[in-house]
mmCIF file with all atom_site columns, C-alpha atoms in Angstrom:
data_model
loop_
_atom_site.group_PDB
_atom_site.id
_atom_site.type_symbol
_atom_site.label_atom_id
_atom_site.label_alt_id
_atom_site.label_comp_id
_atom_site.label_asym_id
_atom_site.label_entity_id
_atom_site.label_seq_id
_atom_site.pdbx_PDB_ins_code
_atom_site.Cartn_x
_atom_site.Cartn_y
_atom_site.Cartn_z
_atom_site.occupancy
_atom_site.B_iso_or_equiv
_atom_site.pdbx_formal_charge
_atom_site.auth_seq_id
_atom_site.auth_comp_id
_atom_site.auth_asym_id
_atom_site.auth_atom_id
_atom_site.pdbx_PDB_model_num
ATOM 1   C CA . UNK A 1 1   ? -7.606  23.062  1.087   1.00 84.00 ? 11  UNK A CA 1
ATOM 2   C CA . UNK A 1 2   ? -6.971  22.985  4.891   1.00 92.00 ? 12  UNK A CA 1
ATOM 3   C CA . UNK A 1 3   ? -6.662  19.311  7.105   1.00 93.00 ? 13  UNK A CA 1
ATOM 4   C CA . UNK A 1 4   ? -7.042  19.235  10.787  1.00 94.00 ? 14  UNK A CA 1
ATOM 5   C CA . UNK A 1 5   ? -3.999  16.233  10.122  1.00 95.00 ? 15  UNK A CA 1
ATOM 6   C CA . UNK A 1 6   ? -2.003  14.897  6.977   1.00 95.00 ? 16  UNK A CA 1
ATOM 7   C CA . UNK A 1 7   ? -3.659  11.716  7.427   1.00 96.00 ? 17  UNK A CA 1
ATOM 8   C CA . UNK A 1 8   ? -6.735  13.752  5.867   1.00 96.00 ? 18  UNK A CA 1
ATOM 9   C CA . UNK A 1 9   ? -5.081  14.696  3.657   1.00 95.00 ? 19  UNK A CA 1
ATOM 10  C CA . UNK A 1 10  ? -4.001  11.456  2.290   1.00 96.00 ? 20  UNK A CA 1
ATOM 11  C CA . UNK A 1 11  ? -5.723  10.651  -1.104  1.00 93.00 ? 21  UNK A CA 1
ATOM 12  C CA . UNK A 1 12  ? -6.965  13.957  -1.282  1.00 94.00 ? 22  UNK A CA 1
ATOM 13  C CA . UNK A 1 13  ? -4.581  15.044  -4.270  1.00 94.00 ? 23  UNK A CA 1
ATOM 14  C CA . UNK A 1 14  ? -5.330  16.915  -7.218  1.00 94.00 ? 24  UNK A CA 1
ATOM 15  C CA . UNK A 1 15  ? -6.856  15.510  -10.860 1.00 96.00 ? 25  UNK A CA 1
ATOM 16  C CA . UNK A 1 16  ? -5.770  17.289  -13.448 1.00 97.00 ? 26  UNK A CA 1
ATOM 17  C CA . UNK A 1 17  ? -6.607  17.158  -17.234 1.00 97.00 ? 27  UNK A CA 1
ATOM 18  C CA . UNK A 1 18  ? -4.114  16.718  -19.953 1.00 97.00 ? 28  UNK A CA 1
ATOM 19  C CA . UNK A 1 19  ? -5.654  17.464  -22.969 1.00 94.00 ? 29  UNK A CA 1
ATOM 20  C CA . UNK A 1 20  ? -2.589  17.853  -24.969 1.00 94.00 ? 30  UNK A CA 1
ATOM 21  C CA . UNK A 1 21  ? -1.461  14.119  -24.504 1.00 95.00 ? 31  UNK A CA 1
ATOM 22  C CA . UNK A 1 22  ? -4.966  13.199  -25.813 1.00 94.00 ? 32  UNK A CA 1
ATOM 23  C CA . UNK A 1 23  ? -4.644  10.823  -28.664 1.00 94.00 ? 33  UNK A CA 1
ATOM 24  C CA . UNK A 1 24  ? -8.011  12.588  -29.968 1.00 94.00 ? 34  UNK A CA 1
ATOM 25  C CA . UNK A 1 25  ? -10.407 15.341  -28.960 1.00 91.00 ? 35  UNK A CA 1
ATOM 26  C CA . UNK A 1 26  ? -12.977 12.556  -27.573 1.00 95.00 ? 36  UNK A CA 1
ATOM 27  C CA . UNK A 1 27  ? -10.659 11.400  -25.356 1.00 96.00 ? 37  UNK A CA 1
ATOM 28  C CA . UNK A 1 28  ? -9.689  13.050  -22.037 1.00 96.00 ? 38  UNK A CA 1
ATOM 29  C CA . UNK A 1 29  ? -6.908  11.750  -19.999 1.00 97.00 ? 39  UNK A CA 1
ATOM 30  C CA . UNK A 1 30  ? -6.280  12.478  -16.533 1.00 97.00 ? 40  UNK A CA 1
ATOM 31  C CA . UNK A 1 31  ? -3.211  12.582  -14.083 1.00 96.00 ? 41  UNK A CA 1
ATOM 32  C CA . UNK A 1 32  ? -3.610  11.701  -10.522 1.00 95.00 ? 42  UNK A CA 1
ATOM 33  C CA . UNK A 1 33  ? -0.798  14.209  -8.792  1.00 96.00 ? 43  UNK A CA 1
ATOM 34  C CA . UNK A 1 34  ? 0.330   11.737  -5.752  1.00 94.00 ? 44  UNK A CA 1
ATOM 35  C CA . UNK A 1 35  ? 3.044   13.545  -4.973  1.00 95.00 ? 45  UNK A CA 1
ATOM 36  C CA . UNK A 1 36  ? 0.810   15.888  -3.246  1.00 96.00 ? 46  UNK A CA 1
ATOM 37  C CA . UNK A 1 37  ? 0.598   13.537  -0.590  1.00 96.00 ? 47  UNK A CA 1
ATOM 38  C CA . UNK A 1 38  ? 2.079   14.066  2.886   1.00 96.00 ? 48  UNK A CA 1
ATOM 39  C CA . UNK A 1 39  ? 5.149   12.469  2.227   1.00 96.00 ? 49  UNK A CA 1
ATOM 40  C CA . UNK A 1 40  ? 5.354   13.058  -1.325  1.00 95.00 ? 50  UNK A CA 1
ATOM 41  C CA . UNK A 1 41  ? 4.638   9.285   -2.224  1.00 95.00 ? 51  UNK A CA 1
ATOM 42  C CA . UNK A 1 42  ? 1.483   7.269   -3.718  1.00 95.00 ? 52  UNK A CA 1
ATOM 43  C CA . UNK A 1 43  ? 2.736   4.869   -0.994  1.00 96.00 ? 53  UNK A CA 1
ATOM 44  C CA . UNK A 1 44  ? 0.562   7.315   1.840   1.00 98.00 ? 54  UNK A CA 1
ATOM 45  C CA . UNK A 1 45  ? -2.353  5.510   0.714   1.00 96.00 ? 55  UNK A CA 1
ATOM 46  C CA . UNK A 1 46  ? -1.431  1.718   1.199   1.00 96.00 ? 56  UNK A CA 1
ATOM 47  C CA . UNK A 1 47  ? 0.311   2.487   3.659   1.00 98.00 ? 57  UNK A CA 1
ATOM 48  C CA . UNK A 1 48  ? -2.694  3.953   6.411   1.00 98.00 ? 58  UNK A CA 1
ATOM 49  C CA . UNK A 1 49  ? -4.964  1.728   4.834   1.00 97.00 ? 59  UNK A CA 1
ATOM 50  C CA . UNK A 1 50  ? -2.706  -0.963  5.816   1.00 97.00 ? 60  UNK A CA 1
ATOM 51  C CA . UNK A 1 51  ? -2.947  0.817   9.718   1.00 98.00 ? 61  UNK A CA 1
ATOM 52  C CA . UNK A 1 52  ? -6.479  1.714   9.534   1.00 98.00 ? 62  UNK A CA 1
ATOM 53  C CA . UNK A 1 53  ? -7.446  -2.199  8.622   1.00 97.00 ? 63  UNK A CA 1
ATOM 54  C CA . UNK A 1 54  ? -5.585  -3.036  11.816  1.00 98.00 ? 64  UNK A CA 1
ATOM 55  C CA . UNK A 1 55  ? -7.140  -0.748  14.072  1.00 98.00 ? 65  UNK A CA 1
ATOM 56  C CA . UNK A 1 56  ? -10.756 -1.911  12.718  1.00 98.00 ? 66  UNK A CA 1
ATOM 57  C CA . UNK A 1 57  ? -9.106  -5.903  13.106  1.00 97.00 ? 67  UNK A CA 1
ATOM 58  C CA . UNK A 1 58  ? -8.277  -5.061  16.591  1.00 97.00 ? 68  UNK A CA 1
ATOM 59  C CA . UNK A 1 59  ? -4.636  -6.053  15.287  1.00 96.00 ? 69  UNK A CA 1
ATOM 60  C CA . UNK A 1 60  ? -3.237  -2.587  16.593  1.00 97.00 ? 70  UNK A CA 1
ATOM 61  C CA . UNK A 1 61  ? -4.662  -0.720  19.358  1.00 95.00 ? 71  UNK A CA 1
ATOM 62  C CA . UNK A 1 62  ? -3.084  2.143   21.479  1.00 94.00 ? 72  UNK A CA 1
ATOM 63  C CA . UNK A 1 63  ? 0.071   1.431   22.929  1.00 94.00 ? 73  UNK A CA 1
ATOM 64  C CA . UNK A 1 64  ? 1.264   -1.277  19.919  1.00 95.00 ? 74  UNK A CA 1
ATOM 65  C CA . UNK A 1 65  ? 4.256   -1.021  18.202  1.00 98.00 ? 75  UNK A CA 1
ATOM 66  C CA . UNK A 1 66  ? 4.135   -1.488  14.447  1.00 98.00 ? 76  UNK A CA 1
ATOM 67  C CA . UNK A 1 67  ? 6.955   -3.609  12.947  1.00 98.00 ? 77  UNK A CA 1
ATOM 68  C CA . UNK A 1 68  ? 7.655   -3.627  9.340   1.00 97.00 ? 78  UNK A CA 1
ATOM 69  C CA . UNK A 1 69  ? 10.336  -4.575  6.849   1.00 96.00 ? 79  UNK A CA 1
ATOM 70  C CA . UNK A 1 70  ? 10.584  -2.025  4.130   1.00 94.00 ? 80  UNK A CA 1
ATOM 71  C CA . UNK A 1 71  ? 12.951  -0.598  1.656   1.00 88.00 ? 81  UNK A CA 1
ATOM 72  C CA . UNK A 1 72  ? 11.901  2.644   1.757   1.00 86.00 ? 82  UNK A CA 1
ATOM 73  C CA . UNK A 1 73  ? 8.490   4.563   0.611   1.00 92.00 ? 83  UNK A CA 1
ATOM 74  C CA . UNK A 1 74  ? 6.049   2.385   2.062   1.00 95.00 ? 84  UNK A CA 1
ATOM 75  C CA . UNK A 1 75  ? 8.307   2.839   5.235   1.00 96.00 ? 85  UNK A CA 1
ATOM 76  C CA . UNK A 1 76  ? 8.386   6.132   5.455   1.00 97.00 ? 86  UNK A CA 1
ATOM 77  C CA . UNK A 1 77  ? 4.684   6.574   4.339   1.00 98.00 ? 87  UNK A CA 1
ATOM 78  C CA . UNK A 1 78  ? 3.847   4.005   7.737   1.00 98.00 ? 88  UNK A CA 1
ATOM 79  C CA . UNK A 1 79  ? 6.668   5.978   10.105  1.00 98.00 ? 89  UNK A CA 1
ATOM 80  C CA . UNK A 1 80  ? 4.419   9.023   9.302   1.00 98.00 ? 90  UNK A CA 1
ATOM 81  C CA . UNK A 1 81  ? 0.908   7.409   9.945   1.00 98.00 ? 91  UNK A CA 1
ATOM 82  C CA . UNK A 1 82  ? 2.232   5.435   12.829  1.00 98.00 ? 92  UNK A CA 1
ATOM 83  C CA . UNK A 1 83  ? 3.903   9.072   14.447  1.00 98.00 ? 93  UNK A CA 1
ATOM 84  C CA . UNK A 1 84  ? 0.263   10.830  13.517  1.00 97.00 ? 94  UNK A CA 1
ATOM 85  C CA . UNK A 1 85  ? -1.455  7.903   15.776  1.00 97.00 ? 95  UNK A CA 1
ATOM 86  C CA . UNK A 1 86  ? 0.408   7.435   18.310  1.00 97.00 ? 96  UNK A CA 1
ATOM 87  C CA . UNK A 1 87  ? 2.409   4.134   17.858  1.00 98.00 ? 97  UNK A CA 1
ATOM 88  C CA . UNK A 1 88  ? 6.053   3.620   18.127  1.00 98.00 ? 98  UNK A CA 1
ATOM 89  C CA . UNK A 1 89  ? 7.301   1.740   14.357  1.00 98.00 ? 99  UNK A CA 1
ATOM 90  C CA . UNK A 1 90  ? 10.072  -0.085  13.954  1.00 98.00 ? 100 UNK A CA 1
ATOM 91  C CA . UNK A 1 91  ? 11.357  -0.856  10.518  1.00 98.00 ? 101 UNK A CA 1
ATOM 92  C CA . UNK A 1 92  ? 13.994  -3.266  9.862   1.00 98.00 ? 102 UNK A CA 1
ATOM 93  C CA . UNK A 1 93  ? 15.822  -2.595  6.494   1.00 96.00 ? 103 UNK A CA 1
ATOM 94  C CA . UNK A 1 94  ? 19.086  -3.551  4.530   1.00 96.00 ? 104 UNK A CA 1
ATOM 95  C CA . UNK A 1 95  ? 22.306  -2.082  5.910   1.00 95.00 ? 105 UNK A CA 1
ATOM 96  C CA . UNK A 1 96  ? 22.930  -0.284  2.047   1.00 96.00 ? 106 UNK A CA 1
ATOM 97  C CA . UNK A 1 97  ? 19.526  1.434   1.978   1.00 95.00 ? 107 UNK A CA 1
ATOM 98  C CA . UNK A 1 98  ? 20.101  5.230   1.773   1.00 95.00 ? 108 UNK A CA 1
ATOM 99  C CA . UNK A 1 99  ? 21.239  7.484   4.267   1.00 96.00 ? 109 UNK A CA 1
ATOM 100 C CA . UNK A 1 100 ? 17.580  9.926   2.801   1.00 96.00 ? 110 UNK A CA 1
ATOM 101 C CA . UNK A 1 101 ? 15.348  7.113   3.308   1.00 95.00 ? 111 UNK A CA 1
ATOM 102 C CA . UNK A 1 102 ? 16.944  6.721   6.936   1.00 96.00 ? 112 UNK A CA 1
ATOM 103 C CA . UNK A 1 103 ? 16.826  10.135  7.557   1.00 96.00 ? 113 UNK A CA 1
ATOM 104 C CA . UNK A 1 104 ? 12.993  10.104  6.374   1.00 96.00 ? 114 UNK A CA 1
ATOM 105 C CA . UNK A 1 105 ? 12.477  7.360   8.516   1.00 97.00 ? 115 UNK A CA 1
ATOM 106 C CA . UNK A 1 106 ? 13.945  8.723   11.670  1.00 97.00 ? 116 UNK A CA 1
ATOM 107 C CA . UNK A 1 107 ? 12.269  12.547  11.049  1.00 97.00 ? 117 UNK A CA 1
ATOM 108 C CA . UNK A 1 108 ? 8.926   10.433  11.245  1.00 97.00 ? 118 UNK A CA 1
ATOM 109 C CA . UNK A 1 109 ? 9.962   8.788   14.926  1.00 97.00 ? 119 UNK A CA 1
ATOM 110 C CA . UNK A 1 110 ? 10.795  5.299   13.454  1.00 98.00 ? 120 UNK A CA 1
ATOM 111 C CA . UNK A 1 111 ? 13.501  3.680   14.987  1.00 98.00 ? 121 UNK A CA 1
ATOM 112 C CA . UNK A 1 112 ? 15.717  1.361   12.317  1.00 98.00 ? 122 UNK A CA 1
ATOM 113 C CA . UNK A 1 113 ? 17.500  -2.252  12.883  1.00 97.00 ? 123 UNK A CA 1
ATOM 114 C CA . UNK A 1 114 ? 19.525  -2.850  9.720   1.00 96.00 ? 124 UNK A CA 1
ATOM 115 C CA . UNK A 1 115 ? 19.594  -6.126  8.214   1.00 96.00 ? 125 UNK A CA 1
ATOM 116 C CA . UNK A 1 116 ? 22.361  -7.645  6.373   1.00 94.00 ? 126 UNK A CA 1
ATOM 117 C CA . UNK A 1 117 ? 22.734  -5.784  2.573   1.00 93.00 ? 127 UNK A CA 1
ATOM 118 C CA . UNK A 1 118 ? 23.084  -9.529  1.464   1.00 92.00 ? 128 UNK A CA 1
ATOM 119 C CA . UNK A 1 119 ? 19.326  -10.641 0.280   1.00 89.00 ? 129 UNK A CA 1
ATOM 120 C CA . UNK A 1 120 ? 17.994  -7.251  0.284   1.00 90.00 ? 130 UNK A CA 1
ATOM 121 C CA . UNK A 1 121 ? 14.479  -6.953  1.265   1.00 91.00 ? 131 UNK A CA 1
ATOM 122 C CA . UNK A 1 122 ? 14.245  -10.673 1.552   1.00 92.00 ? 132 UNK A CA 1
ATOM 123 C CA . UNK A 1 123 ? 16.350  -10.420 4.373   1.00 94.00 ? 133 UNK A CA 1
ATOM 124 C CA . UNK A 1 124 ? 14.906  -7.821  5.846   1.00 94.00 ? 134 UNK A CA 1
ATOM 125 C CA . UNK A 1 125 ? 12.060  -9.928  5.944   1.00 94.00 ? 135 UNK A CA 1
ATOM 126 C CA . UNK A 1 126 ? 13.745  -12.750 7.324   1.00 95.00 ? 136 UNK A CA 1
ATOM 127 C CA . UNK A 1 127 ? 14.812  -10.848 10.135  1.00 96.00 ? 137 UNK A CA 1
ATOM 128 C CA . UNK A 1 128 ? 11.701  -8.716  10.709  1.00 96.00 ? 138 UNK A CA 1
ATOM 129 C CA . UNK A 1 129 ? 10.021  -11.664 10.922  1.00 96.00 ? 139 UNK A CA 1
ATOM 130 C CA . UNK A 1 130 ? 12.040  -13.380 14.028  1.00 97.00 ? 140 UNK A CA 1
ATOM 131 C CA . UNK A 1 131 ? 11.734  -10.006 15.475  1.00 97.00 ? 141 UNK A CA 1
ATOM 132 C CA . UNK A 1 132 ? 7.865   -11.060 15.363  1.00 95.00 ? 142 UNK A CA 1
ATOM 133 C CA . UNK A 1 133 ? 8.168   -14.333 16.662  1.00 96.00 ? 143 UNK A CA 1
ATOM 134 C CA . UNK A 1 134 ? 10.702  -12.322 19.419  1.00 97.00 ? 144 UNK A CA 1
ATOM 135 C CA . UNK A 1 135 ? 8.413   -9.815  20.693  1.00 96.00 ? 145 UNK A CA 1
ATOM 136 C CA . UNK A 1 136 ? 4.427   -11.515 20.147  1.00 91.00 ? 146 UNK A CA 1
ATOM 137 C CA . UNK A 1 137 ? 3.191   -7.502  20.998  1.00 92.00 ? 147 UNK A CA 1
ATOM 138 C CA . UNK A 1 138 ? 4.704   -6.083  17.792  1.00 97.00 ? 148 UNK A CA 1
ATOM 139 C CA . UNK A 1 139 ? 2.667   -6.143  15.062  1.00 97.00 ? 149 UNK A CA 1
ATOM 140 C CA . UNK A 1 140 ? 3.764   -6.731  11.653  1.00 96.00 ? 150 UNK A CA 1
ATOM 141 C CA . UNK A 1 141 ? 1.461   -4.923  9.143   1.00 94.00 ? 151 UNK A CA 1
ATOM 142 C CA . UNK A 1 142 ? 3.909   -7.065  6.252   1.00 85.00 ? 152 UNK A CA 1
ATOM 143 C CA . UNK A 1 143 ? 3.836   -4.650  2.621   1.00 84.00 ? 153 UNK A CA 1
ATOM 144 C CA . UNK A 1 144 ? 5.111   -7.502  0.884   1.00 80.00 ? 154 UNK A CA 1
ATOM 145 C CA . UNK A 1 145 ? 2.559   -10.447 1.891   1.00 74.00 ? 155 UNK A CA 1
#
């Protein structure tokens, strides 16, 4: 299939039938191949739903930046809708998160604040959220709530 952008081609991954894992010959069971999404990662879909509900809010509009705490996948699946639209992304994220998820991050345009290892991705929330209340024009799509 050809897409005039990744974004369409989000979703748009292949079904395919497994009928030796079938239990019987009535029943047909099916595998949803995600990782032929852009990034590789069921997270694509959440993740520009997540954009796309903002746009039609009137949440984000052209010229926002998107702020997010993340671990990782949803990140990087939001770093790659945000580049594809036009917004800048920030994503705050513990200091012992991999140096591949970074570098995922950053080949998508998002620029990283680290947040203390200690607390994890509670932390990262903590301190993604006083980057909110710090800059009112961010917006914080917020995975995790």
């Amino acid at each position: 299939m050809r897409y005039d952008s990744p974004l369409a081609a989000v979703g748009n991954t292949p079904l395919v039938c497994l009928p030796r894992l079938s239990p019987s010959e009535d029943v047909r069971i099916w595998a949803k191949l995600e990782d032929r999404n852009p990034t590789g990662s069921i997270k694509d879909r959440p993740a520009l739903h997540m954009v796309e509900q903002a746009e039609k809010d009137g949440r984000l509009t052209p010229g926002c930046t998107i702020l997010e705490p993340t671990s990782g996948n949803t990140g990087i699946s939001l770093a790659m809708a945000a580049k594809l639209k036009g917004y800048r992304i920030v994503c705050v994220m513990p200091e012992n998160t991999s140096q591949e998820r970074r570098d995922l991050l950053a080949m998508w345009g998002a620029e990283i604040i680290s947040s203390p290892a200690a607390g994890g991705s509670n932390t990262a929330v903590r301190v993604a959220k006083e980057l909110s209340a710090e800059h009112p024009d961010w917006v914080m799509l917020y995975q995790y709530g």
